[in-house]
Amino acid sequence: MVMRLAPGPSGPLHLGHSRMAILNDAYCKATKGTLLLRLEDTDPDRVMLEAFEWIAQDLQWLGVTIHTTVVQSDRFDLYYAHARRLLEVGAAYVSTAPEEVWRDAKLHNRPLPERHEAPHAQLERFDKMLGGAYHDGEAVLVIKTDLADPNPALRDWAAMRISTSPHPRTKDRYLVYPLMNLAVALDDHLLGLTHVLRGKDHLNNTYRQRWVFDALGWSVPHYIHYGRVRIDGPELSTSTMAAGIADGTYSGWDDVRLGTLRAMEARGIEPAALRRYWVEAGVNEVDVVLSWPTLYAFNKELIDDRSDRFCFTPDPRTVRIEGVEGPLERSSPLHPSHPERGERRSTLHPHGGVVEVLIAGADWDPLPNGALVRLKDMCNLTKVDGTTATFAGVPMPTGGRRPQILQWVEPIGALPLQVRRPEGPVDAGMVEAAAGAAAGGVVQLERYGFVRLQPTSAERPTQLHGAFAHR
RNA sequence: GCUCCCGUAGUGUAGACCGGCCAAUCAUCUCGGCCUUUCAAGCCGAAGACUCGGGUUCGAAUCCCGGCGGGAGCACCA
């Protein structure tokens, strides 16, 4: 099998692209086939130079194996040669009618006079196009189909147009640009594609492209179309993302509020989770909605075992514990299933019988005065009021109901942490000192969720920020 | 408006080509229980679907027709 990935290099890859990439890659790997990356940069106004590199990186992160990469802007001479061939065999014509006139004619099943002219006249106009005799929009190469086709989307379609916009790669070398349907049809044959697996938004394009194959006497590859994916939540529009990054709304292409693959990576979403998700979804032509809970469940299965645990107290209260007679010791495993990995230890020394701890406001505030609770892995206390508690012993109370167990953080050495959530909000709080050593990796903040931690800056390594993955 | 595609639990998915083994699979979600010094993980259990109506047939999720619903396209974007 020879298959291809054909993104337009207008930005980094996002969740929607990941399905196309993973599915094609999965089929190629399963059949020991060949996978091509074909960058479709035939619209000079929508090409972002950096995207060529980004796409390669994103695919590598996804674990997609690319055997060959081709760039369509390197192949214009090839397209011109085949356009000539199409004109010679009468499968195409050059129209110099205004766009609206041409469109209106085909909508009413009416041919324009130029459509009937002989190949030599068409080629003459085509050479004038290439020679710069026309300006943007003044001439276009059109593939002849059936003007009586009941499907209006399938009647004569534009295949090459004129654009004087400079192309980021080829600058002003070309004036005549192939449109997607022509370039794709030609390349799919010239590159030896056997199977084309793409979204069903290309369904009509498949019918259009068939006219080129037939005119040139080529046999068509096997087409498979999968349904549309609705992805709720993150921003996916390249132009909106770019604007947001430019005006500071987003921190970059990996901002957790975006749907880019770099954002997924920043959050600690594993490529293997995405792969499993799309492979299980398969190539059904039904439209689907991306299920975040399912994706997160797959991801959790991958990262749970290797993510060390730490306590995080968002929006913390400082609570004075009175009546403490000696130092309080605490030790908690880095991972409850892997005691061999070591422990996080603290020793809290009382001053005048008082020890201070941090407790999340959402945990502490709702507690009624007089409530008996336990600080996880350390001691019991009774709430007196909003800022004070009394020490109530070290051992876990036996008999009766087990007290509520709270996460807490020792104030001395605690690190400030800001966690950015994909939905937008930022949770600011304090995380236990030991988490500093995990910066750069994914941790589980107990009862809060999985977060990738990063030092906020090189100058301030003790201040952290985090990207929230999921619970 | 025209054309094409699709319709199995909340979300996805298997089964449909070659009707019966489907009182419909698996995953996720939800809800119980066990375990647990995380409301995590793990273990056990429960609930939850063939879009509707006709037809063919001894028998239809599966074949046929129609309705309804959803999506895509009708770009000199990809």
Coordinates of C-alpha atoms (C1' of nucleotides) in Angstrom, one line a residue:
Chain A
M1 CA 0.0 0.0 0.0
V2 CA 1.1 3.5 -0.7
M3 CA -0.8 6.2 1.3
R4 CA -0.3 9.8 2.0
L5 CA -0.8 12.6 4.5
A6 CA -1.7 15.8 2.8
P7 CA -1.9 18.8 5.2
G8 CA -1.8 22.4 4.1
P9 CA 1.2 24.0 5.8
S10 CA -0.8 26.8 7.4
G11 CA 0.0 26.1 11.1
P12 CA 0.9 23.3 13.5
L13 CA -1.2 20.1 13.5
H14 CA -4.2 19.9 15.8
L15 CA -6.5 17.1 17.1
G16 CA -8.4 16.9 13.9
H17 CA -5.2 16.2 11.9
S18 CA -4.2 13.6 14.4
R19 CA -6.9 11.3 13.2
M20 CA -5.9 11.5 9.6
A21 CA -2.2 11.0 10.5
I22 CA -2.7 8.1 12.8
L23 CA -5.2 6.2 10.7
N24 CA -3.0 6.4 7.6
D25 CA 0.0 5.5 9.6
A26 CA -1.7 2.6 11.3
Y27 CA -2.8 1.1 7.9
C28 CA 0.7 1.6 6.5
K29 CA 2.3 -0.1 9.4
A30 CA -0.2 -2.9 9.4
T31 CA 0.4 -3.7 5.8
K32 CA 4.1 -2.7 5.7
G33 CA 3.1 0.0 3.2
T34 CA 4.7 3.3 2.4
L35 CA 3.5 6.6 3.8
L36 CA 4.1 9.9 2.1
L37 CA 3.9 13.3 3.5
R38 CA 2.7 15.8 0.9
L39 CA 2.7 19.4 1.9
E40 CA -0.1 21.1 -0.1
D41 CA 1.1 24.7 -0.3
T42 CA -0.6 25.7 -3.5
D43 CA -2.3 28.8 -2.0
P44 CA 0.4 31.3 -1.5
D45 CA -1.8 33.3 0.8
R46 CA -2.2 30.5 3.3
V47 CA 1.3 29.2 3.6
M48 CA 3.2 29.6 6.8
L49 CA 6.9 28.8 6.4
E50 CA 7.4 27.6 9.9
A51 CA 4.6 25.1 9.5
F52 CA 6.7 22.8 7.3
E53 CA 9.0 22.1 10.3
W54 CA 6.2 22.1 12.8
I55 CA 4.2 19.5 10.9
A56 CA 7.3 17.2 10.7
Q57 CA 7.8 17.6 14.5
D58 CA 4.2 17.0 15.3
L59 CA 4.1 13.9 13.2
Q60 CA 7.2 12.6 14.9
W61 CA 5.7 13.2 18.3
L62 CA 2.7 11.2 17.1
G63 CA 4.9 8.4 16.2
V64 CA 4.0 8.5 12.6
T65 CA 6.5 7.0 10.2
I66 CA 7.0 9.1 7.0
H67 CA 8.9 7.5 4.2
T68 CA 9.1 10.4 1.8
T69 CA 8.2 14.0 1.9
V70 CA 7.1 16.0 -1.1
V71 CA 6.2 19.7 -1.4
Q72 CA 3.8 20.7 -4.0
S73 CA 5.4 24.0 -4.7
D74 CA 8.4 22.0 -6.0
R75 CA 6.3 20.4 -8.6
F76 CA 4.6 23.2 -10.5
D77 CA 6.4 22.3 -13.8
L78 CA 5.0 18.8 -13.5
Y79 CA 1.5 20.3 -13.1
Y80 CA 1.9 22.6 -16.0
A81 CA 3.0 19.7 -18.3
H82 CA -0.1 17.7 -17.3
A83 CA -2.4 20.7 -17.7
R84 CA -1.2 21.0 -21.2
R85 CA -1.9 17.4 -21.8
L86 CA -5.4 17.9 -20.4
L87 CA -5.9 20.8 -22.8
E88 CA -4.6 18.8 -25.7
V89 CA -7.1 16.0 -25.2
G90 CA -9.9 18.4 -24.8
A91 CA -10.5 17.6 -21.1
A92 CA -10.0 21.2 -20.0
Y93 CA -10.3 24.7 -21.2
V94 CA -9.1 28.2 -20.3
S95 CA -11.8 30.6 -19.3
T96 CA -11.3 34.3 -19.3
A97 CA -14.8 35.1 -18.3
P98 CA -15.4 36.9 -15.0
E99 CA -15.7 34.4 -12.1
E100 CA -19.3 35.2 -11.5
V101 CA -20.3 34.8 -15.1
W102 CA -18.5 31.4 -15.3
R103 CA -20.1 30.2 -12.1
D104 CA -23.6 31.4 -13.1
A105 CA -23.3 29.6 -16.5
K106 CA -22.5 26.2 -15.0
L107 CA -25.2 26.6 -12.4
H108 CA -27.6 26.9 -15.3
N109 CA -26.0 24.0 -17.2
R110 CA -24.8 26.4 -19.8
P111 CA -21.4 26.2 -21.5
L112 CA -19.4 29.4 -22.1
P113 CA -18.1 29.9 -25.7
E114 CA -14.5 29.3 -24.8
R115 CA -15.4 25.9 -23.5
H116 CA -15.9 24.7 -27.1
E117 CA -12.7 26.1 -28.6
A118 CA -10.1 23.8 -30.1
P119 CA -7.1 22.6 -28.1
H120 CA -4.6 24.9 -29.9
A121 CA -6.6 27.9 -28.9
Q122 CA -6.8 26.7 -25.4
L123 CA -3.1 26.1 -25.3
E124 CA -2.5 29.6 -26.7
R125 CA -4.4 31.1 -23.8
F126 CA -2.7 28.8 -21.3
D127 CA 0.7 30.1 -22.5
K128 CA -0.6 33.6 -22.1
M129 CA -1.5 32.8 -18.6
L130 CA 1.9 31.4 -17.8
G131 CA 3.5 34.4 -19.6
G132 CA 1.8 36.9 -17.4
A133 CA -0.7 38.3 -19.9
Y134 CA -3.5 38.1 -17.4
H135 CA -3.9 39.4 -13.9
D136 CA -5.4 37.7 -10.8
G137 CA -8.8 36.3 -11.6
E138 CA -8.7 37.1 -15.3
A139 CA -8.0 33.6 -16.5
V140 CA -8.5 30.2 -15.1
L141 CA -7.9 26.6 -16.3
V142 CA -11.1 24.6 -16.0
I143 CA -11.6 20.9 -16.0
K144 CA -14.5 19.9 -18.2
T145 CA -17.0 17.6 -16.6
D146 CA -20.7 17.0 -17.3
L147 CA -22.5 20.4 -17.3
A148 CA -25.7 18.4 -17.0
D149 CA -24.6 16.6 -13.9
P150 CA -27.5 16.7 -11.4
N151 CA -25.0 17.5 -8.7
P152 CA -24.1 21.2 -9.1
A153 CA -20.9 20.6 -7.1
L154 CA -19.6 18.4 -9.8
R155 CA -20.0 20.6 -12.9
D156 CA -16.8 22.1 -14.5
W157 CA -14.3 23.0 -11.8
A158 CA -11.4 25.4 -11.6
A159 CA -8.0 23.7 -11.7
M160 CA -5.5 26.5 -12.0
R161 CA -5.6 30.1 -11.3
I162 CA -3.5 33.2 -11.3
S163 CA -2.0 34.7 -8.2
T164 CA 0.5 37.5 -7.9
S165 CA 0.9 37.0 -4.2
P166 CA 4.4 36.0 -3.4
H167 CA 4.7 32.5 -2.2
P168 CA 6.8 32.1 1.0
R169 CA 8.9 29.3 -0.6
T170 CA 9.0 30.1 -4.3
K171 CA 8.6 33.9 -4.0
D172 CA 7.5 35.3 -7.4
R173 CA 8.7 32.4 -9.5
Y174 CA 5.2 31.3 -10.5
L175 CA 2.1 33.2 -11.5
V176 CA -0.2 30.2 -12.2
Y177 CA -1.1 28.1 -9.2
P178 CA -2.8 24.7 -9.3
L179 CA -5.9 24.4 -7.2
M180 CA -6.2 21.6 -4.7
N181 CA -8.3 19.2 -6.9
L182 CA -5.9 19.3 -9.8
A183 CA -2.7 19.0 -7.8
V184 CA -4.1 16.2 -5.7
A185 CA -5.4 14.2 -8.6
L186 CA -2.1 14.5 -10.5
D187 CA 0.0 13.8 -7.5
D188 CA -2.1 10.9 -6.3
H189 CA -1.3 9.2 -9.5
L190 CA 2.3 10.4 -10.1
L191 CA 3.3 9.4 -6.6
G192 CA 1.8 6.0 -7.0
L193 CA -0.9 6.1 -4.3
T194 CA -2.9 2.9 -3.9
H195 CA -5.3 4.0 -1.2
V196 CA -6.5 7.4 -0.2
L197 CA -7.9 7.7 3.4
R198 CA -9.3 11.1 4.1
G199 CA -12.2 12.9 5.7
K200 CA -15.6 12.7 4.0
D201 CA -15.6 16.4 3.4
H202 CA -13.6 15.3 0.3
L203 CA -16.4 13.1 -1.0
N204 CA -17.3 15.4 -3.8
N205 CA -13.6 16.1 -4.5
T206 CA -13.2 12.4 -5.2
Y207 CA -15.8 12.6 -7.9
R208 CA -14.2 15.7 -9.3
Q209 CA -10.7 14.2 -9.3
R210 CA -12.0 11.2 -11.2
W211 CA -12.4 13.4 -14.3
V212 CA -8.6 14.0 -14.4
F213 CA -7.8 10.3 -14.0
D214 CA -10.2 9.4 -16.7
A215 CA -9.0 12.1 -19.1
L216 CA -5.4 10.9 -18.7
G217 CA -6.2 7.3 -18.8
W218 CA -5.1 6.6 -15.3
S219 CA -6.8 4.2 -12.9
V220 CA -8.0 5.6 -9.7
P221 CA -6.7 4.6 -6.3
H222 CA -9.0 3.1 -3.7
Y223 CA -10.8 5.8 -1.7
I224 CA -12.0 5.5 1.9
H225 CA -13.7 8.4 3.7
Y226 CA -14.2 8.7 7.4
G227 CA -16.7 11.0 9.1
R228 CA -16.4 14.4 10.4
V229 CA -15.1 14.9 13.9
R230 CA -16.6 17.5 16.2
I231 CA -14.1 18.7 18.8
D232 CA -15.7 20.7 21.6
G233 CA -13.7 22.9 23.8
P234 CA -10.3 24.0 22.5
E235 CA -9.6 26.5 19.8
L236 CA -8.8 24.9 16.5
S237 CA -8.9 27.7 14.0
T238 CA -5.3 28.5 12.9
S239 CA -6.2 32.1 12.2
T240 CA -7.8 32.6 15.6
M241 CA -4.9 30.9 17.4
A242 CA -2.4 33.0 15.5
A243 CA -4.3 36.2 16.4
G244 CA -4.5 35.1 20.0
I245 CA -0.8 34.4 20.3
A246 CA 0.0 37.7 18.6
D247 CA -2.1 39.7 21.0
G248 CA -1.0 37.8 24.1
T249 CA -4.3 36.0 24.8
Y250 CA -2.5 32.7 24.4
S251 CA 1.0 32.0 25.6
G252 CA 2.0 30.2 22.4
W253 CA 1.0 27.3 20.1
D254 CA 1.2 25.0 23.1
D255 CA -1.2 27.0 25.3
V256 CA -3.4 24.4 27.0
R257 CA -6.6 26.1 25.7
L258 CA -5.7 25.3 22.2
G259 CA -6.4 22.1 20.3
T260 CA -2.9 21.7 18.8
L261 CA -0.8 18.6 19.3
R262 CA 1.8 20.8 21.0
A263 CA -0.8 21.8 23.6
M264 CA -1.6 18.1 24.2
E265 CA 2.1 17.4 24.6
A266 CA 2.4 20.3 27.1
R267 CA -0.5 18.9 29.1
G268 CA 1.0 15.4 29.3
I269 CA -1.4 13.8 26.8
E270 CA 0.4 10.8 25.4
P271 CA 0.5 10.2 21.7
A272 CA -0.3 6.6 22.4
A273 CA -3.6 7.6 23.9
L274 CA -4.5 9.5 20.8
R275 CA -3.5 6.6 18.7
R276 CA -5.7 4.2 20.6
Y277 CA -8.6 6.6 20.5
W278 CA -8.5 7.0 16.7
V279 CA -7.8 3.4 16.0
E280 CA -10.8 2.4 18.1
A281 CA -12.9 5.0 16.3
G282 CA -11.9 3.4 13.0
V283 CA -12.9 4.7 9.6
N284 CA -16.6 4.8 10.1
E285 CA -18.3 7.4 7.8
V286 CA -20.6 8.5 10.6
D287 CA -19.8 11.9 12.1
V288 CA -18.5 11.7 15.6
V289 CA -17.9 13.9 18.6
L290 CA -14.5 13.6 20.3
S291 CA -15.1 12.2 23.8
W292 CA -12.7 13.8 26.2
P293 CA -13.6 11.5 29.0
T294 CA -12.6 8.5 26.9
L295 CA -9.4 10.1 25.7
Y296 CA -8.5 11.0 29.3
A297 CA -9.3 7.5 30.5
F298 CA -6.9 6.1 27.9
N299 CA -4.3 8.6 28.9
K300 CA -4.6 8.0 32.6
E301 CA -4.0 4.3 31.9
L302 CA -0.7 5.3 30.4
I303 CA 0.5 7.9 32.9
D304 CA -1.0 6.9 36.2
D305 CA 1.6 4.3 37.0
R306 CA 4.6 6.6 36.4
S307 CA 3.3 9.9 37.8
D308 CA 4.5 10.7 41.3
R309 CA 2.0 12.0 43.8
F310 CA 2.2 15.4 45.5
C311 CA -0.1 17.6 47.6
F312 CA -1.4 20.8 46.1
T313 CA -3.5 23.3 47.9
P314 CA -5.2 25.7 45.6
D315 CA -6.3 29.0 47.1
P316 CA -4.9 27.9 50.5
R317 CA -5.7 29.0 54.0
T318 CA -3.0 29.1 56.6
V319 CA -4.2 27.2 59.6
R320 CA -2.6 27.5 63.1
I321 CA -2.7 24.2 64.9
E322 CA -2.4 24.8 68.6
G323 CA -1.4 22.4 71.4
V324 CA 1.3 20.6 69.5
E325 CA 3.9 19.2 72.0
G326 CA 6.6 17.7 69.9
P327 CA 7.7 17.7 66.2
L328 CA 5.2 16.2 63.8
E329 CA 6.5 13.7 61.3
R330 CA 5.0 12.8 58.0
S331 CA 6.1 10.5 55.2
S332 CA 4.1 9.7 52.1
P333 CA 5.1 7.5 49.2
L334 CA 5.9 9.1 45.9
H335 CA 3.5 6.6 44.4
P336 CA 1.2 4.4 46.5
S337 CA 1.7 1.4 44.3
H338 CA 5.5 1.8 44.2
P339 CA 6.9 2.3 47.7
E340 CA 10.4 1.5 46.3
R341 CA 10.4 4.9 44.6
G342 CA 10.8 6.7 47.9
E343 CA 8.9 9.1 50.0
R344 CA 8.2 12.7 50.6
R345 CA 9.0 13.6 54.2
S346 CA 8.4 16.6 56.4
T347 CA 9.0 17.4 60.0
L348 CA 7.0 20.3 61.5
H349 CA 8.5 21.8 64.6
P350 CA 6.1 23.6 66.9
H351 CA 6.9 27.1 68.2
G352 CA 5.1 27.8 71.4
G353 CA 2.9 24.7 70.8
V354 CA 1.8 26.0 67.4
V355 CA 2.4 24.5 63.9
E356 CA 1.1 26.1 60.7
V357 CA -0.1 24.2 57.6
L358 CA -1.7 25.2 54.3
I359 CA -5.1 23.7 53.5
A360 CA -7.1 24.4 50.3
G361 CA -9.9 26.9 50.9
A362 CA -12.4 24.6 49.2
D363 CA -11.6 21.9 51.8
W364 CA -11.2 24.1 54.9
D365 CA -13.9 26.7 54.5
P366 CA -17.0 24.4 54.4
L367 CA -15.9 22.5 57.5
P368 CA -18.0 23.4 60.6
N369 CA -16.3 24.6 63.7
G370 CA -15.6 21.6 65.9
A371 CA -15.1 19.2 63.1
L372 CA -12.5 16.5 63.6
V373 CA -10.4 15.9 60.5
R374 CA -7.1 14.2 59.7
L375 CA -4.2 15.7 57.8
K376 CA -3.2 13.0 55.4
D377 CA -0.3 10.9 56.7
M378 CA 0.3 13.0 59.8
C379 CA -2.2 13.9 62.5
N380 CA -5.7 14.8 63.6
L381 CA -7.1 18.2 64.4
T382 CA -10.3 19.9 65.4
K383 CA -11.3 23.0 63.7
V384 CA -11.8 26.0 66.0
D385 CA -12.5 28.7 63.5
G386 CA -11.4 29.9 60.1
T387 CA -7.7 30.2 61.0
T388 CA -7.3 28.0 64.0
A389 CA -7.4 24.3 65.0
T390 CA -6.4 22.2 68.0
F391 CA -4.1 19.3 67.8
A392 CA -6.0 16.0 68.3
G393 CA -3.4 13.3 68.3
V394 CA -1.2 11.5 65.8
P395 CA -2.7 8.0 65.5
M396 CA -5.5 7.4 63.1
P397 CA -8.6 7.3 65.4
T398 CA -9.9 3.8 65.7
G399 CA -13.6 2.9 66.0
G400 CA -16.4 5.1 64.9
R401 CA -16.4 6.9 61.6
R402 CA -13.1 7.6 60.0
P403 CA -12.5 11.4 59.9
Q404 CA -12.3 13.2 56.6
I405 CA -8.8 13.2 55.3
L406 CA -7.4 16.5 54.0
Q407 CA -4.5 17.3 51.7
W408 CA -2.2 19.8 53.2
V409 CA 1.2 21.5 52.5
E410 CA 3.9 22.5 54.9
P411 CA 4.4 26.2 54.4
I412 CA 8.2 26.2 54.8
G413 CA 9.6 25.3 51.5
A414 CA 6.3 25.1 49.7
L415 CA 6.4 26.3 46.1
P416 CA 3.9 28.6 44.5
L417 CA 2.2 26.9 41.6
Q418 CA -0.2 28.2 39.0
V419 CA -2.1 25.6 37.0
R420 CA -3.7 26.6 33.7
R421 CA -6.8 24.6 32.9
P422 CA -7.9 23.9 29.3
E423 CA -11.2 25.5 29.9
G424 CA -9.4 28.8 30.8
P425 CA -9.2 29.3 34.5
V426 CA -6.0 29.3 36.5
D427 CA -5.8 27.7 39.9
A428 CA -3.2 29.4 42.1
G429 CA -1.9 27.7 45.2
M430 CA 1.0 26.0 46.9
V431 CA 2.5 22.6 46.2
E432 CA 4.8 20.7 48.5
A433 CA 8.5 21.3 48.1
A434 CA 9.3 17.8 46.8
A435 CA 7.4 18.6 43.6
G436 CA 10.2 20.9 42.5
A437 CA 12.3 17.9 41.6
A438 CA 9.5 16.7 39.2
A439 CA 9.4 19.9 37.2
G440 CA 9.3 19.1 33.5
G441 CA 7.4 15.9 34.0
V442 CA 3.8 14.9 34.7
V443 CA 2.7 14.4 38.3
Q444 CA -0.6 13.6 39.9
L445 CA -1.6 16.3 42.4
E446 CA -3.6 14.2 44.8
R447 CA -7.4 14.6 44.5
Y448 CA -6.8 17.4 41.9
G449 CA -5.5 15.8 38.8
F450 CA -2.6 15.1 36.4
V451 CA -0.5 18.2 35.6
R452 CA 2.7 18.7 33.8
L453 CA 4.9 21.0 35.9
Q454 CA 7.4 23.5 34.5
P455 CA 9.6 26.1 36.2
T456 CA 8.1 29.5 35.5
S457 CA 11.5 30.8 34.4
A458 CA 15.1 30.0 34.6
E459 CA 15.6 32.9 37.0
R460 CA 13.0 31.7 39.4
P461 CA 13.3 27.9 39.5
T462 CA 11.3 27.7 42.7
Q463 CA 8.2 29.0 41.1
L464 CA 6.2 26.6 39.1
H465 CA 3.4 26.6 36.6
G466 CA 1.5 23.7 35.4
A467 CA -0.6 22.5 32.5
F468 CA -3.7 20.6 33.5
A469 CA -4.2 17.3 31.7
H470 CA -7.3 15.7 33.4
R471 CA -8.4 14.2 36.7
Chain B
rG1 C1' -32.9 24.9 -3.5
rC2 C1' -30.0 20.9 -5.8
rU3 C1' -26.6 16.6 -5.2
rC4 C1' -24.2 13.1 -2.3
rC5 C1' -23.3 10.4 2.3
rC6 C1' -24.9 8.5 6.9
rG7 C1' -28.4 6.8 11.1
rU8 C1' -26.7 0.4 17.1
rA9 C1' -26.9 2.7 24.8
rG10 C1' -24.8 9.6 27.1
rU11 C1' -20.2 9.0 23.9
rG12 C1' -17.6 5.9 20.5
rU13 C1' -17.6 0.9 18.6
rA14 C1' -18.6 -4.8 16.9
rG15 C1' -22.4 -7.3 14.3
rA16 C1' -24.9 -5.6 8.4
rC17 C1' -21.6 -7.6 2.4
rC18 C1' -23.0 -13.9 3.1
rG19 C1' -30.9 -12.8 7.4
rG20 C1' -31.5 -17.3 12.3
rC21 C1' -25.8 -18.9 16.9
rC22 C1' -28.0 -10.9 18.7
rA23 C1' -33.2 -11.3 24.8
rA24 C1' -27.0 -7.4 20.4
rU25 C1' -19.9 -6.9 21.6
rC26 C1' -16.2 -4.0 23.7
rA27 C1' -14.5 0.6 25.7
rU28 C1' -15.7 5.1 28.1
rC29 C1' -19.2 7.6 31.1
rU30 C1' -23.0 7.0 35.2
rC31 C1' -24.7 4.5 39.7
rG32 C1' -23.9 0.9 43.7
rG33 C1' -20.4 -2.4 46.6
rC34 C1' -15.3 -4.0 48.2
rC35 C1' -10.5 -2.1 49.1
rU36 C1' -7.9 2.4 50.4
rU37 C1' -4.7 7.7 55.4
rU38 C1' -6.0 10.7 47.3
rC39 C1' -12.9 11.9 46.1
rA40 C1' -6.8 8.2 42.1
rA41 C1' -5.8 3.3 40.8
rG42 C1' -7.5 -1.8 41.4
rC43 C1' -11.6 -5.5 42.1
rC44 C1' -17.0 -6.9 41.9
rG45 C1' -21.8 -5.6 40.2
rA46 C1' -25.9 -2.7 37.9
rA47 C1' -28.1 0.5 34.4
rG48 C1' -28.2 1.9 29.4
rA49 C1' -29.2 1.1 22.2
rC50 C1' -30.7 -1.6 16.8
rU51 C1' -34.3 6.4 14.1
rC52 C1' -39.7 5.5 12.6
rG53 C1' -43.3 3.1 9.4
rG54 C1' -44.3 -0.4 5.8
rG55 C1' -42.7 -4.6 2.7
rU56 C1' -40.0 -9.5 1.6
rU57 C1' -39.4 -13.9 4.7
rC58 C1' -40.9 -19.5 8.8
rG59 C1' -37.4 -15.7 10.8
rA60 C1' -34.8 -8.8 9.8
rA61 C1' -30.1 -4.7 13.6
rU62 C1' -28.9 -7.2 9.0
rC63 C1' -32.5 -7.2 2.5
rC64 C1' -36.2 -3.5 -0.2
rC65 C1' -39.3 1.1 -0.2
rG66 C1' -40.9 5.6 2.2
rG67 C1' -40.8 9.2 6.2
rC68 C1' -37.9 11.6 9.9
rG69 C1' -33.1 13.1 11.6
rG70 C1' -27.9 14.4 11.0
rG71 C1' -23.6 15.7 8.0
rA72 C1' -21.0 17.3 3.6
rG73 C1' -20.6 19.8 -1.1
rC74 C1' -22.5 23.4 -4.8
rA75 C1' -14.9 28.4 -3.7
rC76 C1' -10.2 31.0 -8.9
rC77 C1' -9.4 27.3 0.1
rA78 C1' -7.4 22.7 1.6

